[in-house]
Coordinates of C-alpha atoms in Angstrom, one line a residue:
M1 CA 160.0 134.9 144.7
R2 CA 163.5 136.2 145.7
L3 CA 164.0 139.9 146.4
G4 CA 167.5 141.4 146.2
I5 CA 168.1 144.6 148.1
I6 CA 170.9 147.0 147.6
D7 CA 171.7 149.9 149.9
I8 CA 174.1 152.5 148.7
G9 CA 175.5 154.5 151.6
Y10 CA 178.4 156.9 152.3
N11 CA 180.8 154.2 153.4
A12 CA 179.6 151.0 151.7
I13 CA 177.3 149.2 149.3
R14 CA 175.3 146.5 151.1
A15 CA 173.3 143.7 149.5
V16 CA 171.1 141.0 150.8
V17 CA 168.9 138.2 149.4
H18 CA 166.4 136.0 151.3
E19 CA 165.4 132.5 150.3
S20 CA 161.8 133.4 149.7
N21 CA 159.3 136.2 150.3
T22 CA 158.3 135.0 153.8
I23 CA 159.4 136.6 157.0
G24 CA 160.9 133.4 158.3
S25 CA 163.1 132.7 155.3
P26 CA 166.9 132.8 155.8
E27 CA 169.4 135.1 154.1
I28 CA 171.2 133.2 151.4
F29 CA 173.4 136.2 150.6
N30 CA 174.4 139.2 152.8
N31 CA 177.6 141.2 152.1
K32 CA 179.0 144.6 152.5
F33 CA 181.5 146.2 150.1
K34 CA 183.4 149.3 151.3
N35 CA 183.2 152.0 148.8
D36 CA 183.8 155.7 148.8
I37 CA 181.1 157.0 146.5
L38 CA 182.0 160.6 147.1
T39 CA 185.4 160.3 145.5
L40 CA 183.7 158.8 142.5
L41 CA 181.2 161.7 142.3
M42 CA 184.1 164.1 142.4
Q43 CA 185.7 162.8 139.2
E44 CA 185.2 164.7 136.0
E45 CA 184.2 161.6 134.1
L46 CA 182.0 158.9 135.8
D47 CA 183.0 156.3 133.2
I48 CA 186.3 155.3 134.9
K49 CA 187.6 152.2 136.7
H50 CA 186.3 152.3 140.3
Q51 CA 185.7 149.9 143.1
A52 CA 182.0 150.9 143.3
Y53 CA 181.3 149.6 139.8
L54 CA 183.1 146.3 140.5
S55 CA 180.9 145.9 143.6
I56 CA 177.7 146.6 141.8
N57 CA 178.6 144.3 138.9
Y58 CA 179.5 141.5 141.4
I59 CA 176.2 142.0 143.3
L60 CA 174.2 141.8 140.1
H61 CA 176.1 138.7 139.1
I62 CA 175.3 137.0 142.4
F63 CA 171.6 138.1 142.1
S64 CA 171.4 136.5 138.7
S65 CA 173.0 133.3 139.9
L66 CA 170.5 133.1 142.8
Q67 CA 167.6 133.7 140.4
V68 CA 166.5 136.9 142.1
T69 CA 163.2 138.0 140.5
E70 CA 163.0 141.6 141.8
I71 CA 165.7 144.1 142.8
K72 CA 165.2 147.1 145.0
C73 CA 168.1 149.5 145.2
V74 CA 168.0 152.5 147.6
A75 CA 170.5 155.3 148.2
T76 CA 170.7 157.5 151.3
A77 CA 172.5 160.7 152.3
V78 CA 175.4 160.2 149.9
L79 CA 173.2 160.9 146.9
R80 CA 170.4 162.8 148.7
D81 CA 171.7 166.3 148.3
H82 CA 174.7 165.8 146.0
P83 CA 174.7 168.0 142.9
R84 CA 175.8 165.1 140.6
S85 CA 173.5 162.5 142.0
K86 CA 171.1 162.7 139.0
V87 CA 173.9 162.2 136.5
F88 CA 175.3 159.2 138.6
I89 CA 171.8 157.6 138.8
E90 CA 171.4 157.9 135.0
F91 CA 174.9 156.5 134.4
I92 CA 174.2 153.4 136.7
K93 CA 170.9 152.9 134.9
E94 CA 172.6 152.9 131.5
K95 CA 175.6 150.8 132.5
F96 CA 173.9 148.2 134.7
N97 CA 170.2 148.6 134.0
L98 CA 169.8 149.2 137.7
T99 CA 167.3 151.8 139.0
I100 CA 168.4 153.7 142.2
E101 CA 165.8 155.2 144.4
V102 CA 167.2 158.1 146.5
I103 CA 165.1 158.2 149.7
S104 CA 164.5 161.2 151.8
G105 CA 165.9 161.5 155.4
E106 CA 162.4 161.0 156.8
K107 CA 161.7 157.9 154.7
E108 CA 165.1 156.5 155.6
A109 CA 164.2 157.0 159.3
Y110 CA 160.8 155.4 158.7
L111 CA 162.2 152.3 156.9
T112 CA 164.9 151.9 159.6
A113 CA 162.1 151.9 162.2
V114 CA 160.1 149.4 160.3
G115 CA 163.2 147.2 160.0
L116 CA 163.9 147.5 163.7
I117 CA 160.3 146.5 164.6
S118 CA 160.5 143.5 162.3
G119 CA 163.5 142.2 164.3
I120 CA 162.5 143.3 167.8
S121 CA 158.8 143.1 168.4
D122 CA 158.5 145.0 171.7
V123 CA 160.4 148.2 170.7
N124 CA 159.9 151.0 173.2
G125 CA 162.1 154.1 173.1
V126 CA 164.2 155.9 170.5
A127 CA 166.2 154.3 167.7
A128 CA 169.4 155.8 166.3
D129 CA 170.8 154.9 162.9
L130 CA 174.2 156.4 162.4
G131 CA 175.7 156.4 158.9
G132 CA 178.4 158.4 157.2
G133 CA 176.1 161.2 156.1
S134 CA 173.3 161.4 158.7
L135 CA 171.9 160.4 162.0
E136 CA 168.3 159.1 161.9
L137 CA 166.4 159.3 165.1
I138 CA 163.0 157.6 165.5
E139 CA 160.5 157.5 168.4
I140 CA 158.8 154.1 168.7
N141 CA 156.3 152.9 171.2
N142 CA 154.3 149.6 171.1
R143 CA 155.2 149.1 167.4
V144 CA 153.8 152.7 166.7
I145 CA 156.3 155.0 165.0
G146 CA 156.3 158.5 166.3
K147 CA 158.6 161.4 165.6
L148 CA 161.1 161.0 162.8
S149 CA 164.3 163.1 162.4
S150 CA 167.3 163.0 160.1
L151 CA 170.2 165.1 161.4
A152 CA 173.4 166.1 159.5
L153 CA 175.5 164.2 162.1
G154 CA 176.9 161.4 160.1
T155 CA 180.5 160.3 160.9
K156 CA 181.9 161.9 157.8
I157 CA 179.7 165.0 158.0
I158 CA 180.7 165.7 161.6
T159 CA 184.3 166.1 160.4
T160 CA 183.3 168.3 157.4
R161 CA 181.2 170.5 159.7
K162 CA 184.0 170.6 162.3
L163 CA 181.6 169.4 165.0
Q164 CA 184.1 167.1 166.9
N165 CA 182.9 168.6 170.2
L166 CA 180.6 166.7 172.5
E167 CA 178.8 169.9 173.6
D168 CA 178.0 170.9 170.0
I169 CA 176.5 167.5 169.1
T170 CA 174.6 167.3 172.3
R171 CA 173.1 170.7 171.7
I172 CA 172.0 169.8 168.1
I173 CA 170.2 166.7 169.3
R174 CA 168.7 168.4 172.3
V175 CA 167.3 171.2 170.1
E176 CA 165.4 168.5 168.2
Y177 CA 164.3 166.3 171.1
G178 CA 164.4 168.4 174.3
N179 CA 165.1 166.6 177.6
Y180 CA 162.5 163.8 177.3
Q181 CA 163.8 160.5 178.9
Y182 CA 163.3 157.3 176.9
E183 CA 163.1 153.8 178.3
N184 CA 165.5 152.3 175.7
L185 CA 168.0 153.6 173.1
Y186 CA 168.3 151.3 170.1
L187 CA 171.6 151.5 168.2
I188 CA 171.7 150.7 164.5
G189 CA 174.3 151.4 161.8
G190 CA 177.8 150.1 161.3
A191 CA 179.7 152.5 163.4
L192 CA 177.4 152.2 166.5
R193 CA 177.2 148.5 166.1
F194 CA 181.0 148.2 166.1
I195 CA 181.2 150.2 169.3
C196 CA 179.0 147.5 170.8
R197 CA 180.9 144.7 169.2
F198 CA 184.0 146.2 170.9
F199 CA 182.0 146.2 174.2
I200 CA 181.6 142.5 173.9
E201 CA 185.3 141.9 173.6
F202 CA 186.3 144.7 176.0
N203 CA 184.1 143.3 178.8
K204 CA 184.5 139.6 177.9
Y205 CA 180.7 139.3 177.5
P206 CA 180.1 135.5 177.1
L207 CA 177.6 135.7 174.2
K208 CA 178.9 136.9 170.8
N209 CA 175.5 137.7 169.3
L210 CA 175.2 141.4 168.6
H211 CA 171.5 141.5 168.0
N212 CA 169.4 142.2 171.1
L213 CA 172.5 142.8 173.2
S214 CA 171.2 144.9 176.1
I215 CA 173.5 147.1 178.2
S216 CA 172.5 149.3 181.1
K217 CA 173.1 153.0 180.8
E218 CA 175.6 152.9 183.7
D219 CA 177.7 150.1 182.2
F220 CA 177.6 151.7 178.7
S221 CA 178.6 155.1 180.1
L222 CA 181.5 153.6 182.1
Y223 CA 182.6 151.7 179.0
L224 CA 182.6 154.8 176.8
K225 CA 184.8 156.6 179.4
N226 CA 187.2 153.7 179.7
I227 CA 187.5 153.2 176.0
K228 CA 189.2 156.5 175.5
E229 CA 192.4 155.1 177.0
F230 CA 192.3 152.3 174.4
Q231 CA 191.7 154.8 171.7
R232 CA 194.9 156.7 172.7
N233 CA 196.8 153.4 172.5
K234 CA 195.2 152.7 169.1
F235 CA 193.8 149.4 170.3
K236 CA 192.2 147.5 167.4
L237 CA 189.6 144.7 167.0
N238 CA 189.9 142.7 163.8
S239 CA 192.2 145.4 162.4
R240 CA 189.6 148.1 163.0
T241 CA 189.5 151.0 165.4
L242 CA 186.5 152.7 166.8
N243 CA 185.3 155.7 165.0
P244 CA 185.8 158.8 167.3
N245 CA 182.9 160.6 165.8
A246 CA 180.6 157.7 166.5
L247 CA 181.8 157.6 170.1
I248 CA 180.9 161.3 170.5
V249 CA 177.4 160.8 169.0
A250 CA 176.9 157.9 171.3
Q251 CA 177.9 160.0 174.3
A252 CA 175.7 162.8 173.2
M253 CA 172.6 160.6 172.9
L254 CA 173.2 159.2 176.4
E255 CA 173.3 162.8 177.6
V256 CA 170.1 163.9 175.9
F257 CA 167.9 160.7 176.1
Q258 CA 169.0 159.3 179.5
P259 CA 167.9 155.8 178.5
K260 CA 167.7 153.0 181.1
N261 CA 169.1 150.5 178.6
I262 CA 171.0 150.5 175.3
I263 CA 169.9 147.7 172.9
V264 CA 171.7 146.8 169.7
S265 CA 169.9 145.7 166.5
I266 CA 171.3 144.3 163.3
F267 CA 167.9 145.0 161.8
G268 CA 167.7 148.4 160.0
L269 CA 167.2 150.0 156.6
K270 CA 167.6 146.9 154.4
E271 CA 165.2 144.9 156.6
G272 CA 162.8 147.8 156.5
V273 CA 162.8 147.9 152.7
R274 CA 162.2 144.1 152.6
Y275 CA 159.5 144.2 155.3
E276 CA 157.5 146.9 153.4
M277 CA 157.5 144.6 150.3
L278 CA 156.3 141.5 152.2
P279 CA 152.7 140.3 151.8
K280 CA 150.4 141.6 154.5
I281 CA 149.9 138.2 156.0
E282 CA 153.7 137.9 156.6
K283 CA 154.0 141.3 158.3
N284 CA 151.8 140.1 161.1
Q285 CA 153.9 137.0 161.9
D286 CA 156.3 136.6 164.8
I287 CA 159.7 136.6 163.1
V288 CA 161.4 134.4 165.7
L289 CA 158.7 131.8 165.7
Q290 CA 158.6 131.8 161.9
K291 CA 162.4 131.5 161.5
V292 CA 162.4 128.6 164.0
I293 CA 159.6 126.8 162.1
Y294 CA 161.4 127.4 158.8
C295 CA 164.7 126.1 160.2
C296 CA 163.1 123.0 161.7
K297 CA 160.7 122.3 158.8
Y298 CA 158.0 122.1 161.5
Q299 CA 154.3 121.7 161.0
L300 CA 152.9 124.0 163.8
G301 CA 149.4 122.5 163.7
T302 CA 150.5 119.0 164.7
T303 CA 151.4 120.0 168.3
N304 CA 148.9 121.1 171.0
F305 CA 151.3 123.3 172.9
D306 CA 148.7 124.5 175.3
K307 CA 148.2 121.0 176.7
Y308 CA 151.9 120.6 177.4
Y309 CA 152.0 124.0 179.1
K310 CA 148.9 123.1 181.2
I311 CA 150.9 120.2 182.7
I312 CA 154.0 122.1 183.4
E313 CA 152.4 125.4 184.6
P314 CA 151.9 124.4 188.2
L315 CA 155.5 123.2 188.5
I316 CA 157.3 126.4 187.4
E317 CA 157.6 129.8 188.9
E318 CA 155.4 132.5 187.3
S319 CA 157.4 134.4 184.7
K320 CA 156.7 136.3 181.5
D321 CA 156.3 134.4 178.2
L322 CA 157.2 130.9 179.4
N323 CA 154.5 129.5 177.2
Q324 CA 156.3 130.9 174.2
V325 CA 159.7 129.7 175.5
L326 CA 158.3 126.1 175.8
K327 CA 156.8 126.3 172.3
L328 CA 160.1 127.3 170.8
A329 CA 162.0 124.7 172.8
I330 CA 159.6 121.9 171.7
I331 CA 160.0 122.9 168.0
L332 CA 163.8 123.2 168.3
Q333 CA 164.2 119.8 170.0
S334 CA 163.0 118.4 166.7
L335 CA 166.3 119.4 165.2
N336 CA 167.7 116.2 166.6
K337 CA 166.4 114.3 163.6
Y338 CA 168.7 116.5 161.4
F339 CA 171.8 116.1 163.6
D340 CA 174.0 113.1 163.0
Q341 CA 174.7 111.2 166.3
T342 CA 178.4 111.5 165.6
L343 CA 178.1 115.3 166.3
S344 CA 179.0 116.7 169.7
P345 CA 176.2 116.5 172.3
K346 CA 176.4 120.3 172.5
A347 CA 175.6 120.7 168.8
I348 CA 172.0 121.9 169.2
S349 CA 172.7 124.2 172.1
E350 CA 175.7 125.7 170.3
F351 CA 173.5 126.2 167.2
I352 CA 171.0 128.1 169.3
L353 CA 173.6 130.2 171.0
N354 CA 175.2 131.2 167.7
S355 CA 172.3 131.2 165.4
E356 CA 171.3 134.4 163.6
I357 CA 167.6 133.8 164.5
P358 CA 166.8 137.1 166.4
F359 CA 166.2 135.7 169.8
T360 CA 166.6 137.9 172.9
H361 CA 169.7 136.9 174.8
R362 CA 167.4 135.7 177.6
H363 CA 165.5 133.4 175.3
R364 CA 168.7 132.3 173.6
L365 CA 170.2 131.1 176.9
M366 CA 167.0 129.6 178.3
I367 CA 166.2 127.5 175.2
A368 CA 169.9 126.3 175.0
L369 CA 169.7 125.4 178.6
I370 CA 166.3 123.6 178.2
L371 CA 167.5 121.5 175.3
S372 CA 170.7 120.7 177.2
Y373 CA 168.7 119.4 180.2
S374 CA 166.3 117.5 177.9
S375 CA 169.1 115.5 176.2
N376 CA 170.7 112.2 177.2
F377 CA 173.9 114.0 178.2
K378 CA 175.0 116.1 181.2
P379 CA 174.5 119.9 180.5
D380 CA 177.7 121.6 179.3
I381 CA 179.4 123.2 182.3
E382 CA 180.3 126.4 180.4
L383 CA 176.7 126.9 179.3
I384 CA 175.6 126.6 183.0
K385 CA 178.2 129.1 184.0
I386 CA 177.1 131.6 181.3
S387 CA 173.4 131.0 182.2
K388 CA 173.9 131.6 185.9
K389 CA 175.8 134.8 185.0
L390 CA 173.2 136.3 182.6
L391 CA 169.9 134.8 183.7
C392 CA 168.0 135.6 186.9
K393 CA 167.6 132.7 189.3
Q394 CA 163.9 132.3 188.4
D395 CA 164.7 131.9 184.6
F396 CA 167.6 129.5 185.3
K397 CA 165.4 127.2 187.5
N398 CA 162.5 127.4 185.1
S399 CA 164.8 126.4 182.3
Q400 CA 166.0 123.3 184.2
I401 CA 162.4 122.3 184.9
L402 CA 161.2 122.8 181.3
G403 CA 164.2 120.7 180.1
Y404 CA 163.4 117.8 182.4
F405 CA 159.8 118.0 181.4
I406 CA 160.6 117.8 177.7
R407 CA 162.8 114.8 178.4
I408 CA 159.9 113.1 180.3
A409 CA 157.5 113.8 177.4
K410 CA 160.0 112.2 174.9
D411 CA 160.5 109.2 177.1
I412 CA 156.7 108.5 177.4
D413 CA 155.4 109.5 173.9
G414 CA 158.4 109.4 171.7
F415 CA 160.1 111.9 169.5
N416 CA 157.2 113.6 167.8
F417 CA 155.2 116.0 170.0
T418 CA 151.5 116.0 169.2
E419 CA 149.8 116.1 172.6
P420 CA 150.8 114.5 176.0
S421 CA 149.4 111.1 176.9
F422 CA 150.4 111.7 180.6
N423 CA 149.9 114.1 183.4
I424 CA 152.1 115.2 186.4
T425 CA 150.3 115.7 189.7
I426 CA 151.5 117.2 193.0
K427 CA 150.7 115.3 196.2
N428 CA 152.2 116.5 199.5
N429 CA 155.1 118.2 197.7
Y430 CA 155.8 114.9 195.8
L431 CA 155.4 114.7 192.0
E432 CA 153.7 111.7 190.5
I433 CA 153.4 110.7 186.9
V434 CA 150.0 109.6 185.6
T435 CA 150.0 107.6 182.3
K436 CA 147.5 105.6 180.3
G437 CA 149.6 102.4 180.4
I438 CA 152.3 100.7 182.4
L439 CA 155.8 101.9 181.5
P440 CA 158.8 99.6 181.3
R441 CA 160.9 99.7 184.4
P442 CA 164.0 101.4 182.9
I443 CA 161.8 104.2 181.4
F444 CA 159.8 104.5 184.6
E445 CA 163.0 104.9 186.7
N446 CA 164.4 107.5 184.3
I447 CA 161.2 109.5 184.6
C448 CA 161.2 109.2 188.4
N449 CA 164.7 110.6 188.5
K450 CA 163.6 113.5 186.4
L451 CA 160.7 114.1 188.6
K452 CA 163.0 114.1 191.7
S453 CA 165.2 116.6 190.0
I454 CA 162.2 118.9 189.3
A455 CA 161.0 118.5 192.9
Y456 CA 164.5 119.4 194.2
I457 CA 164.7 122.5 192.0
R458 CA 161.2 123.5 193.2
K459 CA 162.1 123.0 196.8
I460 CA 165.2 125.2 196.5
S461 CA 163.1 127.9 194.9
S462 CA 160.6 127.9 197.8
D463 CA 163.3 127.9 200.6

């Protein structure tokens, strides 16, 4: 089953299709078409030539070509309170046989929260989805959705209401939420995301992945202040300038919520609509793990991950979720069988660094580093530089050790990971390999070199 989702907003019509009705399936179509629906609704006759109709017609053509079996079309603030929305909906139904569901502000906020949770599992704070017509704010803690608000503070509405003053917008948000401090502020919506895309370029941040980009409140506040100078000079990124109303809203939310961190998400309303329509069994799955499994065509039950972790656990520094990191790295190393040997040695690590799989930036770098150290080639110098800059020392050293460990496992047992036929013991600070049989000298020497490297990394850590 392929579900096609269409989201009609103030500034654009967005559409997405996934390969199947599983949480791990990839997007096979995802596009945004800029359209000014309001100008269309202002026309006396709706049956005119307009870009919105061309966009809808094209989307439905693509859906048909991709054999989409079900279409869900939602509209937000642009049709929510417009006096001609009913006429427009009826016209679209007659012209394209497409049913539009106009969702309330509260439901939009709820679906946005659901979408965010589906892409970032440990959400804790307040999420903000800024569109042209409204600002949705949602409290989320431990995957539990709390207070939902939809404020008339969209980028276009702010201009209409003549609210281009930081104090006015701050006051409106504060009336709704008081002075409660949140751990994190999650930014969703095109205008807010673009501010953060601009942050990546402005600060020469080494990773280009927008999803799960985390910025401290201090760094983000400084950035918003500095960016005003660039705004005056009309500095552009990819022919686009920052939306001044979006900047004011971002500043106002920092003032009211005082978050420790600002986190960006590309998961929002569309993803929430899809998530709600997934089978119950899929909703309980870890999206990152499932996307990695899907990508690698991996049979999860063939590998005893716990046995591998039991060997490596005494060798690494205690850190959160290393069991999960090792599992993802073992699965992703299987991609080697799909990569032609004529490709660059960096092919897999570059894939992980640039993939749309919603890793955290920490996991993205750690896994790329692990697979780089587990290969037959020297790790890429640029990757090491980036990792040292963005990872803590503990994560960097653990990644090196895990990489050497995976290399040892491949040397002893071959490419397919089922369960280890070896063990690594520690005797007087020396590491020894214990195997069932005698290894050929070249293999044994390679393994000894890897063990020496692990021992050296551990020694540095303890000094």
